[in-house]
């Protein structure tokens, strides 16, 4: 994957669950999160470690752009 990857976070406030959409695939994150910010941080780490999303200007997971819906 490259820095052009579009990562979107879908956060359900009722269930506190999060779904990550990346490159046309959806991934439900395994935990629950108290806030959408916590879910976004987990999504960045998941995309970095599990999906291998990396780019030229991305030096660490917190640098990944994740768009919240």
PDB file of N, CA, C and O in Angstrom:
ATOM      1  N   UNK A   1       0.845  -1.169   0.000  1.00  0.00           N
ATOM      2  CA  UNK A   1       0.000   0.000   0.000  1.00  0.00           C
ATOM      3  C   UNK A   1       0.890   1.230   0.000  1.00  0.00           C
ATOM      4  O   UNK A   1       2.015   1.190   0.440  1.00  0.00           O
ATOM      5  N   UNK A   2       0.349   2.310  -0.430  1.00  0.00           N
ATOM      6  CA  UNK A   2       1.158   3.507  -0.524  1.00  0.00           C
ATOM      7  C   UNK A   2       0.507   4.655   0.214  1.00  0.00           C
ATOM      8  O   UNK A   2      -0.508   4.509   0.846  1.00  0.00           O
ATOM      9  N   UNK A   3       1.128   5.844   0.103  1.00  0.00           N
ATOM     10  CA  UNK A   3       0.605   6.979   0.835  1.00  0.00           C
ATOM     11  C   UNK A   3      -0.711   7.482   0.263  1.00  0.00           C
ATOM     12  O   UNK A   3      -1.336   8.349   0.848  1.00  0.00           O
ATOM     13  N   UNK A   4      -1.173   6.952  -0.847  1.00  0.00           N
ATOM     14  CA  UNK A   4      -2.438   7.337  -1.435  1.00  0.00           C
ATOM     15  C   UNK A   4      -3.610   6.524  -0.878  1.00  0.00           C
ATOM     16  O   UNK A   4      -4.718   6.678  -1.308  1.00  0.00           O
ATOM     17  N   UNK A   5      -3.346   5.642   0.067  1.00  0.00           N
ATOM     18  CA  UNK A   5      -4.392   4.820   0.660  1.00  0.00           C
ATOM     19  C   UNK A   5      -5.425   5.710   1.341  1.00  0.00           C
ATOM     20  O   UNK A   5      -5.083   6.656   2.030  1.00  0.00           O
ATOM     21  N   UNK A   6      -6.681   5.382   1.121  1.00  0.00           N
ATOM     22  CA  UNK A   6      -7.764   6.116   1.760  1.00  0.00           C
ATOM     23  C   UNK A   6      -8.275   5.273   2.912  1.00  0.00           C
ATOM     24  O   UNK A   6      -8.816   4.195   2.706  1.00  0.00           O
ATOM     25  N   UNK A   7      -8.075   5.767   4.115  1.00  0.00           N
ATOM     26  CA  UNK A   7      -8.479   5.049   5.307  1.00  0.00           C
ATOM     27  C   UNK A   7      -9.608   5.829   5.960  1.00  0.00           C
ATOM     28  O   UNK A   7      -9.461   7.014   6.257  1.00  0.00           O
ATOM     29  N   UNK A   8     -10.743   5.159   6.157  1.00  0.00           N
ATOM     30  CA  UNK A   8     -11.880   5.796   6.796  1.00  0.00           C
ATOM     31  C   UNK A   8     -12.264   5.015   8.040  1.00  0.00           C
ATOM     32  O   UNK A   8     -12.259   3.791   8.039  1.00  0.00           O
ATOM     33  N   UNK A   9     -12.616   5.754   9.077  1.00  0.00           N
ATOM     34  CA  UNK A   9     -13.038   5.152  10.322  1.00  0.00           C
ATOM     35  C   UNK A   9     -14.530   5.389  10.504  1.00  0.00           C
ATOM     36  O   UNK A   9     -14.997   6.514  10.399  1.00  0.00           O
ATOM     37  N   UNK A  10     -15.255   4.328  10.746  1.00  0.00           N
ATOM     38  CA  UNK A  10     -16.681   4.403  11.047  1.00  0.00           C
ATOM     39  C   UNK A  10     -16.821   4.019  12.519  1.00  0.00           C
ATOM     40  O   UNK A  10     -16.469   2.905  12.907  1.00  0.00           O
ATOM     41  N   UNK A  11     -17.304   4.959  13.344  1.00  0.00           N
ATOM     42  CA  UNK A  11     -17.400   4.716  14.785  1.00  0.00           C
ATOM     43  C   UNK A  11     -18.863   4.777  15.202  1.00  0.00           C
ATOM     44  O   UNK A  11     -19.558   5.754  14.958  1.00  0.00           O
ATOM     45  N   UNK A  12     -19.336   3.716  15.843  1.00  0.00           N
ATOM     46  CA  UNK A  12     -20.710   3.654  16.340  1.00  0.00           C
ATOM     47  C   UNK A  12     -20.706   4.042  17.812  1.00  0.00           C
ATOM     48  O   UNK A  12     -20.147   3.319  18.644  1.00  0.00           O
ATOM     49  N   UNK A  13     -21.340   5.169  18.130  1.00  0.00           N
ATOM     50  CA  UNK A  13     -21.306   5.667  19.502  1.00  0.00           C
ATOM     51  C   UNK A  13     -22.149   4.823  20.454  1.00  0.00           C
ATOM     52  O   UNK A  13     -21.893   4.818  21.655  1.00  0.00           O
ATOM     53  N   UNK A  14     -23.132   4.117  19.953  1.00  0.00           N
ATOM     54  CA  UNK A  14     -23.968   3.290  20.822  1.00  0.00           C
ATOM     55  C   UNK A  14     -23.249   2.023  21.278  1.00  0.00           C
ATOM     56  O   UNK A  14     -23.301   1.653  22.446  1.00  0.00           O
ATOM     57  N   UNK A  15     -22.570   1.367  20.370  1.00  0.00           N
ATOM     58  CA  UNK A  15     -21.881   0.125  20.724  1.00  0.00           C
ATOM     59  C   UNK A  15     -20.404   0.348  21.053  1.00  0.00           C
ATOM     60  O   UNK A  15     -19.742  -0.548  21.554  1.00  0.00           O
ATOM     61  N   UNK A  16     -19.898   1.544  20.751  1.00  0.00           N
ATOM     62  CA  UNK A  16     -18.476   1.894  20.950  1.00  0.00           C
ATOM     63  C   UNK A  16     -17.556   0.992  20.138  1.00  0.00           C
ATOM     64  O   UNK A  16     -16.421   0.717  20.511  1.00  0.00           O
ATOM     65  N   UNK A  17     -18.051   0.522  18.998  1.00  0.00           N
ATOM     66  CA  UNK A  17     -17.260  -0.325  18.099  1.00  0.00           C
ATOM     67  C   UNK A  17     -16.798   0.518  16.920  1.00  0.00           C
ATOM     68  O   UNK A  17     -17.392   1.536  16.575  1.00  0.00           O
ATOM     69  N   UNK A  18     -15.742   0.066  16.280  1.00  0.00           N
ATOM     70  CA  UNK A  18     -15.166   0.802  15.159  1.00  0.00           C
ATOM     71  C   UNK A  18     -14.924  -0.126  13.983  1.00  0.00           C
ATOM     72  O   UNK A  18     -14.578  -1.290  14.150  1.00  0.00           O
ATOM     73  N   UNK A  19     -15.126   0.419  12.775  1.00  0.00           N
ATOM     74  CA  UNK A  19     -14.846  -0.307  11.547  1.00  0.00           C
ATOM     75  C   UNK A  19     -13.915   0.561  10.711  1.00  0.00           C
ATOM     76  O   UNK A  19     -14.124   1.762  10.567  1.00  0.00           O
ATOM     77  N   UNK A  20     -12.897  -0.059  10.172  1.00  0.00           N
ATOM     78  CA  UNK A  20     -11.906   0.615   9.361  1.00  0.00           C
ATOM     79  C   UNK A  20     -12.101   0.192   7.910  1.00  0.00           C
ATOM     80  O   UNK A  20     -12.157  -0.999   7.622  1.00  0.00           O
ATOM     81  N   UNK A  21     -12.218   1.147   7.016  1.00  0.00           N
ATOM     82  CA  UNK A  21     -12.308   0.872   5.582  1.00  0.00           C
ATOM     83  C   UNK A  21     -11.007   1.309   4.932  1.00  0.00           C
ATOM     84  O   UNK A  21     -10.584   2.451   5.072  1.00  0.00           O
ATOM     85  N   UNK A  22     -10.376   0.370   4.218  1.00  0.00           N
ATOM     86  CA  UNK A  22      -9.098   0.659   3.584  1.00  0.00           C
ATOM     87  C   UNK A  22      -8.988  -0.146   2.299  1.00  0.00           C
ATOM     88  O   UNK A  22      -9.147  -1.370   2.316  1.00  0.00           O
ATOM     89  N   UNK A  23      -8.717   0.552   1.204  1.00  0.00           N
ATOM     90  CA  UNK A  23      -8.519  -0.101  -0.092  1.00  0.00           C
ATOM     91  C   UNK A  23      -9.688  -1.013  -0.470  1.00  0.00           C
ATOM     92  O   UNK A  23      -9.485  -2.119  -0.971  1.00  0.00           O
ATOM     93  N   UNK A  24     -10.899  -0.576  -0.186  1.00  0.00           N
ATOM     94  CA  UNK A  24     -12.083  -1.326  -0.583  1.00  0.00           C
ATOM     95  C   UNK A  24     -12.452  -2.490   0.320  1.00  0.00           C
ATOM     96  O   UNK A  24     -13.375  -3.235   0.020  1.00  0.00           O
ATOM     97  N   UNK A  25     -11.745  -2.648   1.424  1.00  0.00           N
ATOM     98  CA  UNK A  25     -12.051  -3.718   2.368  1.00  0.00           C
ATOM     99  C   UNK A  25     -12.407  -3.110   3.715  1.00  0.00           C
ATOM    100  O   UNK A  25     -11.903  -2.050   4.078  1.00  0.00           O
ATOM    101  N   UNK A  26     -13.272  -3.800   4.455  1.00  0.00           N
ATOM    102  CA  UNK A  26     -13.692  -3.336   5.769  1.00  0.00           C
ATOM    103  C   UNK A  26     -13.150  -4.266   6.846  1.00  0.00           C
ATOM    104  O   UNK A  26     -13.148  -5.488   6.679  1.00  0.00           O
ATOM    105  N   UNK A  27     -12.708  -3.678   7.938  1.00  0.00           N
ATOM    106  CA  UNK A  27     -12.163  -4.422   9.070  1.00  0.00           C
ATOM    107  C   UNK A  27     -12.830  -3.921  10.345  1.00  0.00           C
ATOM    108  O   UNK A  27     -12.780  -2.716  10.631  1.00  0.00           O
ATOM    109  N   UNK A  28     -13.456  -4.808  11.093  1.00  0.00           N
ATOM    110  CA  UNK A  28     -14.029  -4.438  12.382  1.00  0.00           C
ATOM    111  C   UNK A  28     -12.938  -4.594  13.423  1.00  0.00           C
ATOM    112  O   UNK A  28     -12.350  -5.668  13.572  1.00  0.00           O
ATOM    113  N   UNK A  29     -12.651  -3.512  14.126  1.00  0.00           N
ATOM    114  CA  UNK A  29     -11.621  -3.565  15.157  1.00  0.00           C
ATOM    115  C   UNK A  29     -12.136  -4.386  16.338  1.00  0.00           C
ATOM    116  O   UNK A  29     -13.314  -4.319  16.680  1.00  0.00           O
ATOM    117  N   UNK A  30     -11.275  -5.176  16.956  1.00  0.00           N
ATOM    118  CA  UNK A  30     -11.722  -6.170  17.936  1.00  0.00           C
ATOM    119  C   UNK A  30     -12.186  -5.625  19.281  1.00  0.00           C
ATOM    120  O   UNK A  30     -12.907  -6.314  19.991  1.00  0.00           O
ATOM    121  N   UNK A  31     -11.804  -4.418  19.635  1.00  0.00           N
ATOM    122  CA  UNK A  31     -12.121  -3.885  20.956  1.00  0.00           C
ATOM    123  C   UNK A  31     -13.236  -2.847  20.882  1.00  0.00           C
ATOM    124  O   UNK A  31     -13.686  -2.472  19.805  1.00  0.00           O
ATOM    125  N   UNK A  32     -13.660  -2.383  22.059  1.00  0.00           N
ATOM    126  CA  UNK A  32     -14.570  -1.242  22.131  1.00  0.00           C
ATOM    127  C   UNK A  32     -13.752  -0.047  22.609  1.00  0.00           C
ATOM    128  O   UNK A  32     -12.729  -0.201  23.278  1.00  0.00           O
ATOM    129  N   UNK A  33     -14.213   1.159  22.268  1.00  0.00           N
ATOM    130  CA  UNK A  33     -13.448   2.370  22.535  1.00  0.00           C
ATOM    131  C   UNK A  33     -14.349   3.416  23.169  1.00  0.00           C
ATOM    132  O   UNK A  33     -15.488   3.594  22.730  1.00  0.00           O
ATOM    133  N   UNK A  34     -13.872   4.135  24.181  1.00  0.00           N
ATOM    134  CA  UNK A  34     -14.710   5.102  24.879  1.00  0.00           C
ATOM    135  C   UNK A  34     -15.043   6.342  24.045  1.00  0.00           C
ATOM    136  O   UNK A  34     -16.081   6.955  24.238  1.00  0.00           O
ATOM    137  N   UNK A  35     -14.155   6.691  23.102  1.00  0.00           N
ATOM    138  CA  UNK A  35     -14.365   7.878  22.269  1.00  0.00           C
ATOM    139  C   UNK A  35     -13.938   7.584  20.836  1.00  0.00           C
ATOM    140  O   UNK A  35     -13.189   6.637  20.579  1.00  0.00           O
ATOM    141  N   UNK A  36     -14.372   8.448  19.922  1.00  0.00           N
ATOM    142  CA  UNK A  36     -13.954   8.273  18.530  1.00  0.00           C
ATOM    143  C   UNK A  36     -12.469   8.578  18.357  1.00  0.00           C
ATOM    144  O   UNK A  36     -11.824   8.036  17.472  1.00  0.00           O
ATOM    145  N   UNK A  37     -11.916   9.413  19.214  1.00  0.00           N
ATOM    146  CA  UNK A  37     -10.481   9.707  19.152  1.00  0.00           C
ATOM    147  C   UNK A  37      -9.662   8.472  19.524  1.00  0.00           C
ATOM    148  O   UNK A  37      -8.630   8.183  18.908  1.00  0.00           O
ATOM    149  N   UNK A  38     -10.124   7.739  20.541  1.00  0.00           N
ATOM    150  CA  UNK A  38      -9.446   6.503  20.935  1.00  0.00           C
ATOM    151  C   UNK A  38      -9.548   5.466  19.818  1.00  0.00           C
ATOM    152  O   UNK A  38      -8.594   4.741  19.538  1.00  0.00           O
ATOM    153  N   UNK A  39     -10.707   5.417  19.168  1.00  0.00           N
ATOM    154  CA  UNK A  39     -10.892   4.499  18.046  1.00  0.00           C
ATOM    155  C   UNK A  39      -9.988   4.880  16.879  1.00  0.00           C
ATOM    156  O   UNK A  39      -9.430   4.010  16.210  1.00  0.00           O
ATOM    157  N   UNK A  40      -9.825   6.176  16.645  1.00  0.00           N
ATOM    158  CA  UNK A  40      -8.947   6.630  15.561  1.00  0.00           C
ATOM    159  C   UNK A  40      -7.503   6.241  15.831  1.00  0.00           C
ATOM    160  O   UNK A  40      -6.790   5.809  14.925  1.00  0.00           O
ATOM    161  N   UNK A  41      -7.060   6.375  17.068  1.00  0.00           N
ATOM    162  CA  UNK A  41      -5.688   5.980  17.418  1.00  0.00           C
ATOM    163  C   UNK A  41      -5.495   4.479  17.213  1.00  0.00           C
ATOM    164  O   UNK A  41      -4.468   4.038  16.682  1.00  0.00           O
ATOM    165  N   UNK A  42      -6.482   3.687  17.602  1.00  0.00           N
ATOM    166  CA  UNK A  42      -6.409   2.236  17.408  1.00  0.00           C
ATOM    167  C   UNK A  42      -6.428   1.887  15.920  1.00  0.00           C
ATOM    168  O   UNK A  42      -5.733   0.968  15.478  1.00  0.00           O
ATOM    169  N   UNK A  43      -7.208   2.611  15.141  1.00  0.00           N
ATOM    170  CA  UNK A  43      -7.290   2.368  13.698  1.00  0.00           C
ATOM    171  C   UNK A  43      -5.952   2.647  13.022  1.00  0.00           C
ATOM    172  O   UNK A  43      -5.525   1.896  12.141  1.00  0.00           O
ATOM    173  N   UNK A  44      -5.279   3.704  13.449  1.00  0.00           N
ATOM    174  CA  UNK A  44      -3.969   4.022  12.878  1.00  0.00           C
ATOM    175  C   UNK A  44      -2.960   2.924  13.187  1.00  0.00           C
ATOM    176  O   UNK A  44      -2.206   2.498  12.311  1.00  0.00           O
ATOM    177  N   UNK A  45      -2.977   2.451  14.414  1.00  0.00           N
ATOM    178  CA  UNK A  45      -2.061   1.374  14.799  1.00  0.00           C
ATOM    179  C   UNK A  45      -2.387   0.092  14.046  1.00  0.00           C
ATOM    180  O   UNK A  45      -1.491  -0.600  13.559  1.00  0.00           O
ATOM    181  N   UNK A  46      -3.678  -0.228  13.909  1.00  0.00           N
ATOM    182  CA  UNK A  46      -4.098  -1.421  13.183  1.00  0.00           C
ATOM    183  C   UNK A  46      -3.658  -1.345  11.720  1.00  0.00           C
ATOM    184  O   UNK A  46      -3.117  -2.304  11.179  1.00  0.00           O
ATOM    185  N   UNK A  47      -3.879  -0.205  11.084  1.00  0.00           N
ATOM    186  CA  UNK A  47      -3.493  -0.038   9.676  1.00  0.00           C
ATOM    187  C   UNK A  47      -1.985  -0.145   9.506  1.00  0.00           C
ATOM    188  O   UNK A  47      -1.494  -0.721   8.539  1.00  0.00           O
ATOM    189  N   UNK A  48      -1.236   0.374  10.444  1.00  0.00           N
ATOM    190  CA  UNK A  48       0.233   0.351  10.386  1.00  0.00           C
ATOM    191  C   UNK A  48       0.766  -1.064  10.593  1.00  0.00           C
ATOM    192  O   UNK A  48       1.570  -1.558   9.812  1.00  0.00           O
ATOM    193  N   UNK A  49       0.297  -1.719  11.675  1.00  0.00           N
ATOM    194  CA  UNK A  49       0.860  -3.017  12.049  1.00  0.00           C
ATOM    195  C   UNK A  49       0.277  -4.183  11.259  1.00  0.00           C
ATOM    196  O   UNK A  49       1.011  -5.069  10.832  1.00  0.00           O
ATOM    197  N   UNK A  50      -1.024  -4.212  11.093  1.00  0.00           N
ATOM    198  CA  UNK A  50      -1.675  -5.377  10.482  1.00  0.00           C
ATOM    199  C   UNK A  50      -1.803  -5.282   8.973  1.00  0.00           C
ATOM    200  O   UNK A  50      -1.709  -6.284   8.276  1.00  0.00           O
ATOM    201  N   UNK A  51      -2.049  -4.071   8.462  1.00  0.00           N
ATOM    202  CA  UNK A  51      -2.272  -3.920   7.023  1.00  0.00           C
ATOM    203  C   UNK A  51      -1.032  -3.436   6.285  1.00  0.00           C
ATOM    204  O   UNK A  51      -1.002  -3.429   5.061  1.00  0.00           O
ATOM    205  N   UNK A  52      -0.026  -3.000   7.015  1.00  0.00           N
ATOM    206  CA  UNK A  52       1.210  -2.557   6.380  1.00  0.00           C
ATOM    207  C   UNK A  52       1.087  -1.256   5.619  1.00  0.00           C
ATOM    208  O   UNK A  52       1.821  -1.026   4.665  1.00  0.00           O
ATOM    209  N   UNK A  53       0.163  -0.399   6.029  1.00  0.00           N
ATOM    210  CA  UNK A  53      -0.001   0.891   5.353  1.00  0.00           C
ATOM    211  C   UNK A  53       1.153   1.784   5.753  1.00  0.00           C
ATOM    212  O   UNK A  53       1.338   2.119   6.913  1.00  0.00           O
ATOM    213  N   UNK A  54       1.946   2.135   4.777  1.00  0.00           N
ATOM    214  CA  UNK A  54       3.090   3.006   5.013  1.00  0.00           C
ATOM    215  C   UNK A  54       3.230   3.931   3.803  1.00  0.00           C
ATOM    216  O   UNK A  54       2.807   3.615   2.711  1.00  0.00           O
ATOM    217  N   UNK A  55       3.860   5.043   3.992  1.00  0.00           N
ATOM    218  CA  UNK A  55       4.067   5.967   2.888  1.00  0.00           C
ATOM    219  C   UNK A  55       5.350   6.741   3.076  1.00  0.00           C
ATOM    220  O   UNK A  55       5.990   6.660   4.123  1.00  0.00           O
ATOM    221  N   UNK A  56       5.715   7.510   2.079  1.00  0.00           N
ATOM    222  CA  UNK A  56       6.955   8.258   2.119  1.00  0.00           C
ATOM    223  C   UNK A  56       7.034   9.256   3.255  1.00  0.00           C
ATOM    224  O   UNK A  56       8.075   9.444   3.854  1.00  0.00           O
ATOM    225  N   UNK A  57       5.935   9.907   3.565  1.00  0.00           N
ATOM    226  CA  UNK A  57       5.942  10.926   4.617  1.00  0.00           C
ATOM    227  C   UNK A  57       5.424  10.395   5.954  1.00  0.00           C
ATOM    228  O   UNK A  57       5.306  11.143   6.899  1.00  0.00           O
ATOM    229  N   UNK A  58       5.096   9.130   6.020  1.00  0.00           N
ATOM    230  CA  UNK A  58       4.549   8.540   7.234  1.00  0.00           C
ATOM    231  C   UNK A  58       5.666   7.816   7.979  1.00  0.00           C
ATOM    232  O   UNK A  58       6.153   6.780   7.548  1.00  0.00           O
ATOM    233  N   UNK A  59       6.066   8.371   9.117  1.00  0.00           N
ATOM    234  CA  UNK A  59       7.178   7.813   9.870  1.00  0.00           C
ATOM    235  C   UNK A  59       6.740   6.931  11.024  1.00  0.00           C
ATOM    236  O   UNK A  59       7.518   6.141  11.527  1.00  0.00           O
ATOM    237  N   UNK A  60       5.488   7.077  11.458  1.00  0.00           N
ATOM    238  CA  UNK A  60       4.975   6.294  12.584  1.00  0.00           C
ATOM    239  C   UNK A  60       3.453   6.196  12.463  1.00  0.00           C
ATOM    240  O   UNK A  60       2.840   6.945  11.692  1.00  0.00           O
ATOM    241  N   UNK A  61       2.827   5.287  13.187  1.00  0.00           N
ATOM    242  CA  UNK A  61       1.374   5.099  13.048  1.00  0.00           C
ATOM    243  C   UNK A  61       0.557   6.367  13.260  1.00  0.00           C
ATOM    244  O   UNK A  61      -0.424   6.597  12.559  1.00  0.00           O
ATOM    245  N   UNK A  62       0.966   7.223  14.193  1.00  0.00           N
ATOM    246  CA  UNK A  62       0.175   8.424  14.469  1.00  0.00           C
ATOM    247  C   UNK A  62       0.189   9.425  13.311  1.00  0.00           C
ATOM    248  O   UNK A  62      -0.619  10.346  13.281  1.00  0.00           O
ATOM    249  N   UNK A  63       1.083   9.239  12.338  1.00  0.00           N
ATOM    250  CA  UNK A  63       1.144  10.127  11.176  1.00  0.00           C
ATOM    251  C   UNK A  63       0.171   9.719  10.064  1.00  0.00           C
ATOM    252  O   UNK A  63       0.001  10.458   9.099  1.00  0.00           O
ATOM    253  N   UNK A  64      -0.438   8.544  10.184  1.00  0.00           N
ATOM    254  CA  UNK A  64      -1.352   8.091   9.140  1.00  0.00           C
ATOM    255  C   UNK A  64      -2.618   8.949   9.106  1.00  0.00           C
ATOM    256  O   UNK A  64      -3.202   9.217  10.145  1.00  0.00           O
ATOM    257  N   UNK A  65      -3.042   9.366   7.919  1.00  0.00           N
ATOM    258  CA  UNK A  65      -4.293  10.119   7.832  1.00  0.00           C
ATOM    259  C   UNK A  65      -5.484   9.154   7.880  1.00  0.00           C
ATOM    260  O   UNK A  65      -5.609   8.259   7.046  1.00  0.00           O
ATOM    261  N   UNK A  66      -6.330   9.302   8.865  1.00  0.00           N
ATOM    262  CA  UNK A  66      -7.546   8.502   8.995  1.00  0.00           C
ATOM    263  C   UNK A  66      -8.713   9.482   9.013  1.00  0.00           C
ATOM    264  O   UNK A  66      -8.770  10.375   9.853  1.00  0.00           O
ATOM    265  N   UNK A  67      -9.621   9.323   8.071  1.00  0.00           N
ATOM    266  CA  UNK A  67     -10.767  10.202   7.964  1.00  0.00           C
ATOM    267  C   UNK A  67     -11.947   9.606   8.698  1.00  0.00           C
ATOM    268  O   UNK A  67     -12.299   8.448   8.482  1.00  0.00           O
ATOM    269  N   UNK A  68     -12.550  10.381   9.584  1.00  0.00           N
ATOM    270  CA  UNK A  68     -13.677   9.885  10.362  1.00  0.00           C
ATOM    271  C   UNK A  68     -14.986  10.226   9.671  1.00  0.00           C
ATOM    272  O   UNK A  68     -15.144  11.295   9.135  1.00  0.00           O
ATOM    273  N   UNK A  69     -15.893   9.251   9.695  1.00  0.00           N
ATOM    274  CA  UNK A  69     -17.217   9.449   9.108  1.00  0.00           C
ATOM    275  C   UNK A  69     -18.239   9.510  10.185  1.00  0.00           C
ATOM    276  O   UNK A  69     -18.112   8.983  11.220  1.00  0.00           O
TER     277      UNK A  69
END
